[in-house]
mmCIF file of C-alpha atoms in Angstrom:
data_model
loop_
_atom_site.group_PDB
_atom_site.id
_atom_site.type_symbol
_atom_site.label_atom_id
_atom_site.label_comp_id
_atom_site.label_asym_id
_atom_site.label_seq_id
_atom_site.Cartn_x
_atom_site.Cartn_y
_atom_site.Cartn_z
ATOM 1 C CA MET A 1 91.630 98.928 110.870
ATOM 2 C CA ILE A 2 89.041 96.397 109.736
ATOM 3 C CA VAL A 3 86.571 95.312 112.384
ATOM 4 C CA ASP A 4 83.343 93.301 112.582
ATOM 5 C CA ILE A 5 80.765 95.319 114.488
ATOM 6 C CA ASN A 6 78.820 93.744 117.327
ATOM 7 C CA VAL A 7 76.804 95.062 120.247
ATOM 8 C CA GLN A 8 79.864 95.037 122.530
ATOM 9 C CA ASN A 9 82.246 97.066 120.328
ATOM 10 C CA PHE A 10 79.674 99.304 118.601
ATOM 11 C CA GLN A 11 80.388 102.406 120.710
ATOM 12 C CA GLN A 12 84.191 102.193 120.528
ATOM 13 C CA ALA A 13 84.742 100.910 116.982
ATOM 14 C CA LEU A 14 82.109 103.071 115.360
ATOM 15 C CA ILE A 15 81.118 106.171 117.328
ATOM 16 C CA GLU A 16 84.397 106.887 119.143
ATOM 17 C CA ALA A 17 86.620 105.878 116.198
ATOM 18 C CA SER A 18 84.739 108.269 113.883
ATOM 19 C CA MET A 19 85.873 111.191 116.036
ATOM 20 C CA ASN A 20 89.457 110.673 114.844
ATOM 21 C CA LYS A 21 89.060 109.362 111.309
ATOM 22 C CA THR A 22 86.426 108.345 108.787
ATOM 23 C CA VAL A 23 84.716 105.035 109.472
ATOM 24 C CA VAL A 24 83.123 103.327 106.478
ATOM 25 C CA ILE A 25 80.288 101.100 107.714
ATOM 26 C CA TYR A 26 79.749 98.222 105.342
ATOM 27 C CA PHE A 27 76.353 96.521 105.579
ATOM 28 C CA HIS A 28 76.321 93.017 104.147
ATOM 29 C CA ALA A 29 74.676 89.631 104.452
ATOM 30 C CA GLN A 30 75.725 86.133 103.510
ATOM 31 C CA ALA A 31 72.335 85.570 101.893
ATOM 32 C CA VAL A 32 72.847 88.440 99.425
ATOM 33 C CA PRO A 33 74.975 87.170 96.503
ATOM 34 C CA GLU A 34 76.083 90.662 95.474
ATOM 35 C CA CYS A 35 77.943 91.018 98.781
ATOM 36 C CA GLN A 36 80.267 88.089 98.119
ATOM 37 C CA PRO A 37 82.646 89.736 95.597
ATOM 38 C CA MET A 38 82.329 93.187 97.149
ATOM 39 C CA THR A 39 83.461 92.261 100.677
ATOM 40 C CA PRO A 40 87.070 91.233 99.828
ATOM 41 C CA LEU A 41 87.334 94.087 97.321
ATOM 42 C CA LEU A 42 86.405 96.659 99.963
ATOM 43 C CA GLU A 43 88.766 95.083 102.491
ATOM 44 C CA ARG A 44 91.617 95.286 99.982
ATOM 45 C CA LEU A 45 90.962 98.896 98.949
ATOM 46 C CA ILE A 46 90.779 100.173 102.533
ATOM 47 C CA GLY A 47 93.340 97.833 104.079
ATOM 48 C CA ALA A 48 93.975 96.919 107.704
ATOM 49 C CA ASP A 49 96.657 99.610 108.207
ATOM 50 C CA ASN A 50 94.859 102.595 106.692
ATOM 51 C CA GLY A 51 95.656 105.660 108.777
ATOM 52 C CA HIS A 52 92.654 107.627 107.489
ATOM 53 C CA ILE A 53 89.772 105.170 107.106
ATOM 54 C CA ASP A 54 88.485 102.298 109.258
ATOM 55 C CA LEU A 55 86.242 99.616 107.778
ATOM 56 C CA ALA A 56 83.439 98.560 110.127
ATOM 57 C CA LYS A 57 81.535 95.538 108.791
ATOM 58 C CA VAL A 58 77.941 95.048 109.888
ATOM 59 C CA ASP A 59 76.283 91.698 109.224
ATOM 60 C CA VAL A 60 72.582 92.543 109.023
ATOM 61 C CA GLU A 61 71.679 88.894 109.564
ATOM 62 C CA ASP A 62 72.501 89.590 113.214
ATOM 63 C CA PRO A 63 69.120 90.598 114.723
ATOM 64 C CA GLN A 64 70.829 92.934 117.189
ATOM 65 C CA LEU A 65 72.350 94.967 114.341
ATOM 66 C CA GLN A 66 69.395 95.171 111.965
ATOM 67 C CA SER A 67 68.095 98.297 113.679
ATOM 68 C CA LEU A 68 71.265 100.169 112.690
ATOM 69 C CA ALA A 69 70.491 99.731 108.987
ATOM 70 C CA SER A 70 66.915 100.852 109.617
ATOM 71 C CA GLN A 71 68.035 103.962 111.520
ATOM 72 C CA LEU A 72 70.186 104.995 108.559
ATOM 73 C CA GLY A 73 67.291 104.482 106.147
ATOM 74 C CA LEU A 74 69.038 101.843 104.045
ATOM 75 C CA ARG A 75 66.908 100.135 101.439
ATOM 76 C CA GLY A 76 69.266 97.616 99.856
ATOM 77 C CA LEU A 77 72.438 95.579 100.295
ATOM 78 C CA PRO A 78 75.348 95.801 100.051
ATOM 79 C CA ALA A 79 75.615 99.360 101.355
ATOM 80 C CA MET A 80 78.376 101.692 102.528
ATOM 81 C CA VAL A 81 77.959 104.600 104.908
ATOM 82 C CA ALA A 82 80.775 107.064 105.593
ATOM 83 C CA PHE A 83 80.709 108.068 109.254
ATOM 84 C CA LYS A 84 82.545 111.109 110.687
ATOM 85 C CA ASP A 85 82.283 112.723 114.114
ATOM 86 C CA GLY A 86 79.530 110.312 115.073
ATOM 87 C CA GLN A 87 77.356 111.227 112.086
ATOM 88 C CA PRO A 88 76.692 109.722 108.623
ATOM 89 C CA VAL A 89 78.080 111.959 105.857
ATOM 90 C CA ASP A 90 77.598 109.845 102.726
ATOM 91 C CA VAL A 91 75.743 106.702 101.639
ATOM 92 C CA LEU A 92 76.163 104.387 98.666
ATOM 93 C CA GLU A 93 73.783 101.463 98.197
ATOM 94 C CA GLY A 94 73.877 98.508 95.842
ATOM 95 C CA PRO A 95 76.714 96.394 94.413
ATOM 96 C CA GLN A 96 79.808 98.358 93.338
ATOM 97 C CA ASP A 97 82.827 97.583 91.204
ATOM 98 C CA GLU A 98 86.335 98.724 92.116
ATOM 99 C CA ASN A 99 85.933 102.088 90.413
ATOM 100 C CA GLY A 100 82.694 102.781 92.242
ATOM 101 C CA ILE A 101 84.245 101.980 95.618
ATOM 102 C CA ARG A 102 87.315 104.111 94.877
ATOM 103 C CA GLN A 103 85.121 107.093 93.997
ATOM 104 C CA PHE A 104 83.189 106.682 97.245
ATOM 105 C CA LEU A 105 86.379 106.491 99.329
ATOM 106 C CA GLN A 106 88.282 109.245 97.497
ATOM 107 C CA PRO A 107 87.042 112.236 99.576
ATOM 108 C CA TYR A 108 88.229 110.526 102.750
ATOM 109 C CA GLN A 109 91.636 109.417 101.484
ATOM 110 C CA PRO A 110 94.654 111.747 101.597
ATOM 111 C CA ASN A 111 95.793 113.188 98.280
ATOM 112 C CA GLU A 112 99.361 112.801 97.019
ATOM 113 C CA ALA A 113 100.534 116.012 98.687
ATOM 114 C CA GLU A 114 99.163 114.862 102.053
ATOM 115 C CA LEU A 115 100.854 111.480 101.676
ATOM 116 C CA LEU A 116 104.183 113.191 100.970
ATOM 117 C CA LEU A 117 103.642 115.446 103.988
ATOM 118 C CA ASP A 118 102.979 112.417 106.205
ATOM 119 C CA GLN A 119 106.177 110.738 104.965
ATOM 120 C CA ALA A 120 108.182 113.923 105.537
ATOM 121 C CA LYS A 121 106.897 114.286 109.112
ATOM 122 C CA GLN A 122 108.158 110.790 109.909
ATOM 123 C CA MET A 123 111.594 111.503 108.421
ATOM 124 C CA LEU A 124 112.135 115.035 109.692
ATOM 125 C CA GLY A 125 113.959 114.072 112.866
ATOM 126 C CA MET A 126 116.051 111.340 111.243
ATOM 127 C CA ASP A 127 116.860 112.677 107.773
ATOM 128 C CA PRO A 128 115.957 116.358 107.302
ATOM 129 C CA GLN A 129 117.464 116.395 103.799
ATOM 130 C CA ALA A 130 115.114 113.621 102.657
ATOM 131 C CA ALA A 131 112.194 115.298 104.442
ATOM 132 C CA TYR A 132 113.061 118.588 102.732
ATOM 133 C CA GLY A 133 112.922 116.916 99.312
ATOM 134 C CA LEU A 134 109.547 115.300 100.049
ATOM 135 C CA LEU A 135 108.130 118.596 101.268
ATOM 136 C CA GLN A 136 109.286 120.396 98.137
ATOM 137 C CA GLN A 137 107.424 117.789 96.082
ATOM 138 C CA ALA A 138 104.356 118.197 98.271
ATOM 139 C CA ARG A 139 104.427 121.981 97.914
ATOM 140 C CA ALA A 140 104.642 121.692 94.130
ATOM 141 C CA LEU A 141 101.383 119.716 94.245
ATOM 142 C CA GLU A 142 99.568 121.747 96.898
ATOM 143 C CA ASP A 143 100.944 124.945 98.422
ATOM 144 C CA THR A 144 99.330 124.922 101.872
ATOM 145 C CA ALA A 145 100.379 126.679 105.069
ATOM 146 C CA SER A 146 100.909 123.305 106.762
ATOM 147 C CA ILE A 147 103.321 122.119 104.073
ATOM 148 C CA ARG A 148 105.189 125.444 104.161
ATOM 149 C CA LEU A 149 105.548 125.255 107.937
ATOM 150 C CA TYR A 150 107.068 121.780 107.821
ATOM 151 C CA LEU A 151 109.265 122.883 104.905
ATOM 152 C CA ALA A 152 110.466 125.797 107.054
ATOM 153 C CA GLU A 153 111.258 123.340 109.852
ATOM 154 C CA ALA A 154 113.251 121.130 107.465
ATOM 155 C CA ALA A 155 115.033 124.149 105.978
ATOM 156 C CA LEU A 156 116.007 125.323 109.447
ATOM 157 C CA ALA A 157 117.338 121.856 110.309
ATOM 158 C CA LEU A 158 119.527 122.145 107.196
ATOM 159 C CA ASN A 159 120.692 125.616 108.242
ATOM 160 C CA LYS A 160 118.895 127.300 105.337
ATOM 161 C CA LEU A 161 118.169 130.415 107.347
ATOM 162 C CA GLU A 162 117.145 132.771 104.552
ATOM 163 C CA GLU A 163 114.737 130.220 103.077
ATOM 164 C CA THR A 164 113.301 129.540 106.539
ATOM 165 C CA LYS A 165 112.697 133.264 106.981
ATOM 166 C CA GLN A 166 110.972 133.536 103.578
ATOM 167 C CA LEU A 167 108.739 130.546 104.297
ATOM 168 C CA LEU A 168 107.685 131.895 107.690
ATOM 169 C CA ALA A 169 106.937 135.276 106.113
ATOM 170 C CA SER A 170 104.458 133.524 103.804
ATOM 171 C CA ILE A 171 102.398 132.164 106.705
ATOM 172 C CA GLY A 172 99.271 134.200 107.422
ATOM 173 C CA MET A 173 98.181 135.244 110.900
ATOM 174 C CA ALA A 174 95.491 132.550 111.060
ATOM 175 C CA ASP A 175 98.121 129.826 110.678
ATOM 176 C CA GLN A 176 100.741 131.221 113.053
ATOM 177 C CA ASP A 177 100.247 128.472 115.609
ATOM 178 C CA SER A 178 102.582 126.996 118.232
ATOM 179 C CA GLN A 179 104.618 125.223 115.537
ATOM 180 C CA TYR A 180 105.156 128.543 113.752
ATOM 181 C CA GLN A 181 106.201 130.261 116.994
ATOM 182 C CA HIS A 182 108.625 127.442 117.820
ATOM 183 C CA ILE A 183 110.311 127.624 114.395
ATOM 184 C CA LEU A 184 110.463 131.421 114.585
ATOM 185 C CA ALA A 185 112.167 131.295 117.992
ATOM 186 C CA ARG A 186 114.705 128.752 116.740
ATOM 187 C CA LEU A 187 115.351 130.880 113.645
ATOM 188 C CA GLU A 188 116.041 133.948 115.775
ATOM 189 C CA LEU A 189 118.560 131.995 117.845
ATOM 190 C CA ALA A 190 120.237 130.663 114.691
ATOM 191 C CA GLU A 191 120.466 134.153 113.198
ATOM 192 C CA GLU A 192 122.056 135.482 116.393
ATOM 193 C CA ALA A 193 124.616 132.684 116.273
ATOM 194 C CA ALA A 194 125.237 133.381 112.574
ATOM 195 C CA ASP A 195 126.211 136.988 113.248
ATOM 196 C CA SER A 196 129.345 136.108 115.215
ATOM 197 C CA PRO A 197 132.166 138.556 116.033
ATOM 198 C CA GLU A 198 134.559 136.379 114.009
ATOM 199 C CA LEU A 199 132.317 136.646 110.961
ATOM 200 C CA ARG A 200 131.924 140.421 111.304
ATOM 201 C CA GLU A 201 135.688 140.821 111.691
ATOM 202 C CA LEU A 202 136.320 138.887 108.468
ATOM 203 C CA GLU A 203 133.716 140.964 106.639
ATOM 204 C CA GLN A 204 135.517 144.113 107.738
ATOM 205 C CA LYS A 205 138.873 142.749 106.603
ATOM 206 C CA LEU A 206 137.454 141.800 103.208
ATOM 207 C CA ALA A 207 135.897 145.243 102.844
ATOM 208 C CA ALA A 208 139.416 146.655 103.371
ATOM 209 C CA GLU A 209 140.991 144.103 100.980
ATOM 210 C CA PRO A 210 138.235 143.284 98.441
ATOM 211 C CA ASP A 211 140.613 141.399 96.115
ATOM 212 C CA SER A 212 141.918 138.982 98.764
ATOM 213 C CA LEU A 213 141.129 135.433 97.647
ATOM 214 C CA GLN A 214 142.211 134.043 101.020
ATOM 215 C CA LEU A 215 139.763 136.234 102.925
ATOM 216 C CA LYS A 216 136.974 135.329 100.521
ATOM 217 C CA GLU A 217 137.642 131.627 101.015
ATOM 218 C CA GLU A 218 137.695 131.952 104.818
ATOM 219 C CA LEU A 219 134.563 134.088 104.876
ATOM 220 C CA ALA A 220 132.761 131.657 102.558
ATOM 221 C CA VAL A 221 133.360 128.821 105.026
ATOM 222 C CA LEU A 222 131.944 130.897 107.889
ATOM 223 C CA TYR A 223 128.973 132.000 105.809
ATOM 224 C CA PHE A 224 128.121 128.396 105.009
ATOM 225 C CA GLN A 225 128.382 127.368 108.665
ATOM 226 C CA ALA A 226 126.061 130.255 109.509
ATOM 227 C CA GLY A 227 123.424 129.087 107.039
ATOM 228 C CA ARG A 228 124.203 131.711 104.409
ATOM 229 C CA GLN A 229 124.767 129.170 101.649
ATOM 230 C CA GLU A 230 124.252 131.357 98.613
ATOM 231 C CA GLU A 231 126.604 134.054 99.890
ATOM 232 C CA ALA A 232 129.215 131.367 100.584
ATOM 233 C CA LEU A 233 128.928 129.903 97.098
ATOM 234 C CA GLN A 234 129.082 133.340 95.500
ATOM 235 C CA LEU A 235 132.327 134.161 97.298
ATOM 236 C CA LEU A 236 133.895 130.853 96.278
ATOM 237 C CA THR A 237 132.726 131.409 92.697
ATOM 238 C CA GLU A 238 134.596 134.707 92.692
ATOM 239 C CA VAL A 239 137.721 132.931 93.988
ATOM 240 C CA LEU A 240 137.524 130.137 91.402
ATOM 241 C CA GLN A 241 136.911 132.575 88.560
ATOM 242 C CA LYS A 242 140.273 134.140 89.455
ATOM 243 C CA ASP A 243 142.123 130.899 90.234
ATOM 244 C CA LEU A 244 140.624 127.402 89.925
ATOM 245 C CA ALA A 245 143.455 125.932 91.969
ATOM 246 C CA PHE A 246 143.455 128.458 94.786
ATOM 247 C CA GLY A 247 143.793 126.935 98.259
ATOM 248 C CA GLU A 248 140.923 124.595 99.104
ATOM 249 C CA ALA A 249 138.291 126.758 97.437
ATOM 250 C CA ARG A 250 137.299 124.108 94.929
ATOM 251 C CA LYS A 251 137.024 121.419 97.618
ATOM 252 C CA HIS A 252 134.920 123.684 99.828
ATOM 253 C CA PHE A 253 132.706 124.502 96.853
ATOM 254 C CA LEU A 254 132.119 120.825 96.005
ATOM 255 C CA ASP A 255 131.541 119.897 99.661
ATOM 256 C CA MET A 256 128.918 122.631 99.969
ATOM 257 C CA LEU A 257 127.129 121.485 96.820
ATOM 258 C CA THR A 258 127.089 117.897 98.093
ATOM 259 C CA THR A 259 125.666 118.983 101.448
ATOM 260 C CA MET A 260 122.911 121.030 99.775
ATOM 261 C CA GLY A 261 121.777 118.119 97.599
ATOM 262 C CA ALA A 262 119.022 119.013 95.122
ATOM 263 C CA ASP A 263 118.606 122.562 96.405
ATOM 264 C CA PRO A 264 117.875 124.909 93.431
ATOM 265 C CA VAL A 265 120.619 127.279 94.621
ATOM 266 C CA ALA A 266 123.106 124.399 94.563
ATOM 267 C CA SER A 267 121.977 123.426 91.074
ATOM 268 C CA ARG A 268 122.568 126.952 89.842
ATOM 269 C CA TYR A 269 126.078 127.148 91.276
ATOM 270 C CA ARG A 270 126.855 123.620 90.087
ATOM 271 C CA ARG A 271 126.219 124.844 86.544
ATOM 272 C CA LYS A 272 128.503 127.809 87.160
ATOM 273 C CA LEU A 273 131.287 125.465 88.257
ATOM 274 C CA TYR A 274 130.854 123.290 85.176
ATOM 275 C CA SER A 275 131.043 126.331 82.928
ATOM 276 C CA MET A 276 134.345 127.312 84.580
ATOM 277 C CA LEU A 277 135.745 123.796 84.281
ATOM 278 C CA TYR A 278 134.623 123.071 80.750
#
């Protein structure tokens, strides 16, 4: 948000707003030539829709606002003051070029990993596969507990139960908040559902007939539905290594790979299929 500060909105636009995000107070005056090019530059770099920084412009030619500059000990114009939690945290005085402004704003702007995390949060409910991909990119840049938690949530939405379990195991006690507990509870329910009587019966039959391609194909389908993707792909690989045209094993294999998208496990088994075909 970009706002012109006055006596009426001072409390809300400056003090209260700084409790939720950084507010950059920009002190300027029409009579100071150095302010003229800097004002539109600052407005462009922060932007009206910035979710992390508000720009609060203070015209010091307004007698009612001059005391604010004095209270902050400013000695020259233009000037920028970063305000957080109702307190000044940084000051930069004098005319600045684009690089100078960017350096001043940088500590209060999200980094690339945080931007990817924000995008993934918005997509998680609508497209968990896309959110999962964004979160993997974010984790490659910055491996934080917050990113891992959201990655676990996306993995669970995609029925990647083993990966969800591994991600939750990497979260330390200090970060095991309500989101962690919610994902853990959902994972436990999913694991209970995955261990169905039908699945256990097929496992027992396959143990009795370990060379049965039909049983392997059927069990692979159940494994995949239960979130045990790698076990499913391994069983179908064993079937296809014996007979590339057996039943619907090849179709199931390709459907599973398509569903898993850019998952590293899928990439590995995709290469195995290509080596069998070519």
